[in-house]
PDB file of C-alpha atoms in Angstrom:
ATOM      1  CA  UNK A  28      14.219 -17.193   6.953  1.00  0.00           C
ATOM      2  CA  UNK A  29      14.076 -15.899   3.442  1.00  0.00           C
ATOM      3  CA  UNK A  30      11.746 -17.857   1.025  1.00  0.00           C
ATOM      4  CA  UNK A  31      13.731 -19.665  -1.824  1.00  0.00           C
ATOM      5  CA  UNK A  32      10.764 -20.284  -4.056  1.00  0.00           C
ATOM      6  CA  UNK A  33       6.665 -20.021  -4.086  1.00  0.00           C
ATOM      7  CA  UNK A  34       6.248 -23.646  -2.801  1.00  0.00           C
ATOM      8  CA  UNK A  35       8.023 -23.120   0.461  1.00  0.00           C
ATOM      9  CA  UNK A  36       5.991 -20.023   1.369  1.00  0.00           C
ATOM     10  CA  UNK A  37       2.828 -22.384   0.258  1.00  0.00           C
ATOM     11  CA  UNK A  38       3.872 -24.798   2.247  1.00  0.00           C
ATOM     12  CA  UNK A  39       4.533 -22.671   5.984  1.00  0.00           C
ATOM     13  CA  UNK A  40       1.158 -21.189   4.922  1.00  0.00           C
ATOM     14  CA  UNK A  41      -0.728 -24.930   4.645  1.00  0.00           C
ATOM     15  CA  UNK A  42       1.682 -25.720   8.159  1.00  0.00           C
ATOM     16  CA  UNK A  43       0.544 -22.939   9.570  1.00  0.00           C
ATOM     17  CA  UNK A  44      -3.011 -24.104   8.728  1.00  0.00           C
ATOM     18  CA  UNK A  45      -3.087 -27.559  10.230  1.00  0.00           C
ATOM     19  CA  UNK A  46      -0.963 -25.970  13.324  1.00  0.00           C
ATOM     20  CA  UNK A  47      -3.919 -24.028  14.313  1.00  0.00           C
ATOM     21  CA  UNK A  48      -6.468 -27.018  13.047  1.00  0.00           C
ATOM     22  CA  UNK A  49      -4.437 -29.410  16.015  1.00  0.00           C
ATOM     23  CA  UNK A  50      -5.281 -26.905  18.612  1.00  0.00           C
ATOM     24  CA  UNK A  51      -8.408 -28.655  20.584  1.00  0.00           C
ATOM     25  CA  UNK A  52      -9.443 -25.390  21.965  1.00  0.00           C
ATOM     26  CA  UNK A  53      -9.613 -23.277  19.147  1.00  0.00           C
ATOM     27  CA  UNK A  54     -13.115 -22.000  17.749  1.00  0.00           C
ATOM     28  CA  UNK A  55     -12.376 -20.401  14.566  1.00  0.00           C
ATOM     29  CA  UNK A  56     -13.001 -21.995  10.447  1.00  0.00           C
ATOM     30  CA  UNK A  57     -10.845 -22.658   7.988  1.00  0.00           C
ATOM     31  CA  UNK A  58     -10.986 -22.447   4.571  1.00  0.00           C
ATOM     32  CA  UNK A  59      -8.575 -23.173   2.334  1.00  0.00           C
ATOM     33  CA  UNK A  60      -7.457 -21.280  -0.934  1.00  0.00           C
ATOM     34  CA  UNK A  61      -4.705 -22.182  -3.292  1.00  0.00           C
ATOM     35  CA  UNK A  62      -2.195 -20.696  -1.500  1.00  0.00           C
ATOM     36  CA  UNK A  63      -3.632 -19.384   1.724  1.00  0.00           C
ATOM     37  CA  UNK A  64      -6.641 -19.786   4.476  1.00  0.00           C
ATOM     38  CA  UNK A  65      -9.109 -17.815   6.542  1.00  0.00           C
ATOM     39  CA  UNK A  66      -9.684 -17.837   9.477  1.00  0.00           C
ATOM     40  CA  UNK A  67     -13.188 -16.377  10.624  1.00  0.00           C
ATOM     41  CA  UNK A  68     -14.004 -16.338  14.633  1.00  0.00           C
ATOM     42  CA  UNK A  69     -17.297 -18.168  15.664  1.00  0.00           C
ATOM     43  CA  UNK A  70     -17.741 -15.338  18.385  1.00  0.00           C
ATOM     44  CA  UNK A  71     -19.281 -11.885  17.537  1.00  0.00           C
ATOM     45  CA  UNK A  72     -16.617  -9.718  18.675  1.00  0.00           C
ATOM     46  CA  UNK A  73     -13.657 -11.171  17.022  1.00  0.00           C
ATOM     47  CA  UNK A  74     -12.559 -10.078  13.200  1.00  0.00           C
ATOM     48  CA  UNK A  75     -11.646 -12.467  10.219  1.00  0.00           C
ATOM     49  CA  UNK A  76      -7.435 -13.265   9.578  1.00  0.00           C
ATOM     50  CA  UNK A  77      -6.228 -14.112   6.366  1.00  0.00           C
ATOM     51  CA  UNK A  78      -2.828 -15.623   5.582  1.00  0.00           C
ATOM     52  CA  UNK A  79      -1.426 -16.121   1.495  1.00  0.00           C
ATOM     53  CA  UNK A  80       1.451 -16.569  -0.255  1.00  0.00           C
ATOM     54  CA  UNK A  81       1.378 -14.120  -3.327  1.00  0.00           C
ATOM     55  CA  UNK A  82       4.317 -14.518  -5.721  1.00  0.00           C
ATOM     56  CA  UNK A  83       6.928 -14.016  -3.207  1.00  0.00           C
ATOM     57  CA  UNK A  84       5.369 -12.296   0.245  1.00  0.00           C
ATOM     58  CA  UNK A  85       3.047 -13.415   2.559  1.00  0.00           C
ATOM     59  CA  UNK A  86      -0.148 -11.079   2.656  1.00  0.00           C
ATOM     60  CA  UNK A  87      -1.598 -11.299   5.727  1.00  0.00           C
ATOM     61  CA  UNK A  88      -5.114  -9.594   6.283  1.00  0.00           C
ATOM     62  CA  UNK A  89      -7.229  -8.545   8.667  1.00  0.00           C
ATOM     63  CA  UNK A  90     -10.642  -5.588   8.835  1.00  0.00           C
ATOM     64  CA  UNK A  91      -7.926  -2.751   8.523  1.00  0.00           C
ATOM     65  CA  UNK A  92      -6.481  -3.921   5.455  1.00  0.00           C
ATOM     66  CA  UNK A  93      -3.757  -5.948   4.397  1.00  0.00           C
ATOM     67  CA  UNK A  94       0.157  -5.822   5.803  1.00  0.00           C
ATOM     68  CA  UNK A  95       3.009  -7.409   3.282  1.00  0.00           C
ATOM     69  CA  UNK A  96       5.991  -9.895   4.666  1.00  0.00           C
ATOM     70  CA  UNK A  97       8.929 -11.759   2.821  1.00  0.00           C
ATOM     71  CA  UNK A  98       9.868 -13.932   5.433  1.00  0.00           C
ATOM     72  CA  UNK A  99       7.760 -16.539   7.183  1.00  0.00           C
ATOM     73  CA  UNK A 100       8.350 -15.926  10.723  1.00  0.00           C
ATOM     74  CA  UNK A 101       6.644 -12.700  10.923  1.00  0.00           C
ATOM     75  CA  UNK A 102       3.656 -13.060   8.491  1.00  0.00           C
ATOM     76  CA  UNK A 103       3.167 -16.032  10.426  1.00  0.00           C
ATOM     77  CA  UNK A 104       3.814 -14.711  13.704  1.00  0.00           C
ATOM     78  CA  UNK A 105       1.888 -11.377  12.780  1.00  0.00           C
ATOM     79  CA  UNK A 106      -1.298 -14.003  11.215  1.00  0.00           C
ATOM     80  CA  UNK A 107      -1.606 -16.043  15.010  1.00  0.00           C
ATOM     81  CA  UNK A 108      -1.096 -12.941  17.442  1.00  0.00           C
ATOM     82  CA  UNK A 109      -4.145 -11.778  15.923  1.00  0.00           C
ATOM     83  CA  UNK A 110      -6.218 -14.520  17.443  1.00  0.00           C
ATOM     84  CA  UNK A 111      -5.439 -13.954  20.827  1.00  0.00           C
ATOM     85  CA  UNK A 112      -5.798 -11.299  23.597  1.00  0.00           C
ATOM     86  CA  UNK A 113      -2.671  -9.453  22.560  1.00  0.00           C
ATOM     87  CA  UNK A 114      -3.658  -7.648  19.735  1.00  0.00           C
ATOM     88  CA  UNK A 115      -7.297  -5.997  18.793  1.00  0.00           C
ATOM     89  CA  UNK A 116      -8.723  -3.934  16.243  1.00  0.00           C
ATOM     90  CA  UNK A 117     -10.532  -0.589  17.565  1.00  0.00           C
ATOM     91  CA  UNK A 118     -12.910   0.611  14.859  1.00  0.00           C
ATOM     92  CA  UNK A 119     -14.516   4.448  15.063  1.00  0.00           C
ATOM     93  CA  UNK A 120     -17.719   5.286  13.646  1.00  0.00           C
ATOM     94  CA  UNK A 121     -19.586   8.468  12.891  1.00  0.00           C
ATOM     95  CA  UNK A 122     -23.046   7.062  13.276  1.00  0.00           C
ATOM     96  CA  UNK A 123     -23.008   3.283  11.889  1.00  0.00           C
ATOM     97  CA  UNK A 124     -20.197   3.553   9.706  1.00  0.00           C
ATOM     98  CA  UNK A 125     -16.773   2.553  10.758  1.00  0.00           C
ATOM     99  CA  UNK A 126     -14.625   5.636   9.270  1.00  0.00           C
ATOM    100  CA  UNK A 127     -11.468   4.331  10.980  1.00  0.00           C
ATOM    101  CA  UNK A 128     -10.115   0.824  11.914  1.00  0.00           C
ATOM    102  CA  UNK A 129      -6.291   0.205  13.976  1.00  0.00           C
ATOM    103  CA  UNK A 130      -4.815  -3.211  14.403  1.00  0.00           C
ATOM    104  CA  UNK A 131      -2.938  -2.341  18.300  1.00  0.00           C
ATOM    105  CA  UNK A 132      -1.215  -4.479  20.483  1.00  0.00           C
ATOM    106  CA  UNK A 133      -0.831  -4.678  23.901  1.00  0.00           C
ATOM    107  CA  UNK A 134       2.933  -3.714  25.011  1.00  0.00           C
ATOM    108  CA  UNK A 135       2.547  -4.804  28.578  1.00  0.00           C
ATOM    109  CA  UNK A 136       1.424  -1.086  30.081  1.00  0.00           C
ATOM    110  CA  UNK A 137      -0.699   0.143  26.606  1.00  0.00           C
ATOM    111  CA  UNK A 138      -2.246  -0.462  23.178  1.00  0.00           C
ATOM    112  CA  UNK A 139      -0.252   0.336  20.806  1.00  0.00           C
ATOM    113  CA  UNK A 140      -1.161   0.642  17.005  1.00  0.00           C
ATOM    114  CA  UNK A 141       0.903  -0.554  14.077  1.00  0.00           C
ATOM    115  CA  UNK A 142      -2.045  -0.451  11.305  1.00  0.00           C
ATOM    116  CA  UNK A 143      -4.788   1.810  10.230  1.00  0.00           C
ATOM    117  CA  UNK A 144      -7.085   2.738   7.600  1.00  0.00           C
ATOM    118  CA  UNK A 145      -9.516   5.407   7.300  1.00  0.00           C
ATOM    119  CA  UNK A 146     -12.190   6.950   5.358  1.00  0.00           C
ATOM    120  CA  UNK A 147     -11.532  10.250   3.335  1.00  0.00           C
ATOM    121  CA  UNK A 148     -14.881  11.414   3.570  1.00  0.00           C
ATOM    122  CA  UNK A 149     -16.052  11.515   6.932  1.00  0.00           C
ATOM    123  CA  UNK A 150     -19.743  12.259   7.978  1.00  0.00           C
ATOM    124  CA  UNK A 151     -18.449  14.673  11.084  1.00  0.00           C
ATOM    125  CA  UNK A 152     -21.593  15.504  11.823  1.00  0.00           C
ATOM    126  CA  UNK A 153     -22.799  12.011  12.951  1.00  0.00           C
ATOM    127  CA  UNK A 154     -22.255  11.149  16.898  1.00  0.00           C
ATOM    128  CA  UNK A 155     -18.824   9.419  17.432  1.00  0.00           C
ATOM    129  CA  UNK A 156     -18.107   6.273  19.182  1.00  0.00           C
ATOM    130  CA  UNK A 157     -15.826   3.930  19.420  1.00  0.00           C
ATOM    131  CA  UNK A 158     -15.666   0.061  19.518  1.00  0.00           C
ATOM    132  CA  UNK A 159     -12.852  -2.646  20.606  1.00  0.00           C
ATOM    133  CA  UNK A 160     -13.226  -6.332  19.175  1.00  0.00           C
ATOM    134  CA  UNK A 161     -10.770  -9.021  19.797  1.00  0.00           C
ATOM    135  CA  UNK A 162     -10.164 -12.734  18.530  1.00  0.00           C
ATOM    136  CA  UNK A 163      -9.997 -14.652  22.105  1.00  0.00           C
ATOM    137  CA  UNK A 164      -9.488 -17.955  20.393  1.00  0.00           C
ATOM    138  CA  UNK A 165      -5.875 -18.955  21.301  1.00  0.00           C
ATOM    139  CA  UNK A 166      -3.570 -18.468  24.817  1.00  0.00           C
ATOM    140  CA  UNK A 167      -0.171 -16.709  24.007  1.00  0.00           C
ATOM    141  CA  UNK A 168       1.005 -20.287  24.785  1.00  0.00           C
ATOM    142  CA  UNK A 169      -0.921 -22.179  22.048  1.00  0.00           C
ATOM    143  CA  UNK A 170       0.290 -19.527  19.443  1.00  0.00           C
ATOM    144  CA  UNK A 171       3.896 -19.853  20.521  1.00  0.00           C
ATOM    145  CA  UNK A 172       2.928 -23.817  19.910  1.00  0.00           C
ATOM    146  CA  UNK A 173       1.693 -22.939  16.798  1.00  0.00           C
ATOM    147  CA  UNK A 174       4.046 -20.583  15.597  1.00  0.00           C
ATOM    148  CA  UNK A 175       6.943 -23.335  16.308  1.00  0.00           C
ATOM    149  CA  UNK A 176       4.914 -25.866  14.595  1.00  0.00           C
ATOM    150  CA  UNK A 177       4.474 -24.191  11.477  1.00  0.00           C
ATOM    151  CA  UNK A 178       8.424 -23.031  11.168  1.00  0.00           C
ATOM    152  CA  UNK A 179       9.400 -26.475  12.491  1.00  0.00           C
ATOM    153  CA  UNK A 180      11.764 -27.243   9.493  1.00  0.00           C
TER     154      UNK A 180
END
């Protein structure tokens, strides 16, 4: 589904939006931008998702930085998996700073990453450990719904 102009990626990015702001059961916030929304989970161990439309790609963000799409389906896809049990960040720290963050998903056996960043400079020296969060908000079934909701043409 390649984007013909800037208004139709605005507009599955505002579909997207009210897709997830139908869903009863969902506990996250919205807030709108020009061209995008936020969503931020009410729970302590989740991590904030971002979806825009920039020019002509979707930007889709999360803690380990940002991932680039031309096509709908997948930013949006890529934007709603992140809020539910498939797909976590891990974050490492060397003391309290996070020196590496990885966007996985679970395969059906593993975790499997797709995304990282890291720190250059890494304070070795500080004890190591490691720390899973995950955005619990939606069932693989309401972000199917949603997914088919906001590419619904």
């Amino acid at each position: 589904m390649c984007l013909a102009s800037s208004s139709n990626g605005a507009r599955f990015v505002k579909r997207l939006a009210c897709a997830l702001a139908t869903l009863e059961s969902v506990s996250v916030r919205t807030y709108w931008g020009d061209d995008g929304f936020w969503v931020c989970p009410k729970t302590p161990g989740g991590f904030d998702v971002s979806v825009e439309f920039e020019g002509n790609r979707f930007v889709v963000a999360t803690d380990t930085g940002s991932e680039y799409f031309g096509d709908a389906e997948p930013a949006i896809k890529h934007c709603v998996y992140s809020l539910t049990e498939v797909m976590r960040l891990q974050r490492t720290f060397r003391g309290n700073q996070v020196v590496r963050s990885e966007l996985q998903t679970w395969n059906g056996t593993n975790w499997v990453s797709s995304v990282f960043t890291g720190r250059v400079f890494i304070p070795f020296w500080r004890r190591k450990h490691v720390e899973n969060v995950q955005n619990n908000v939606l069932t693989v079934s309401q972000a199917e719904a949603a997914v088919a909701d906001a590419l619904q043409v």
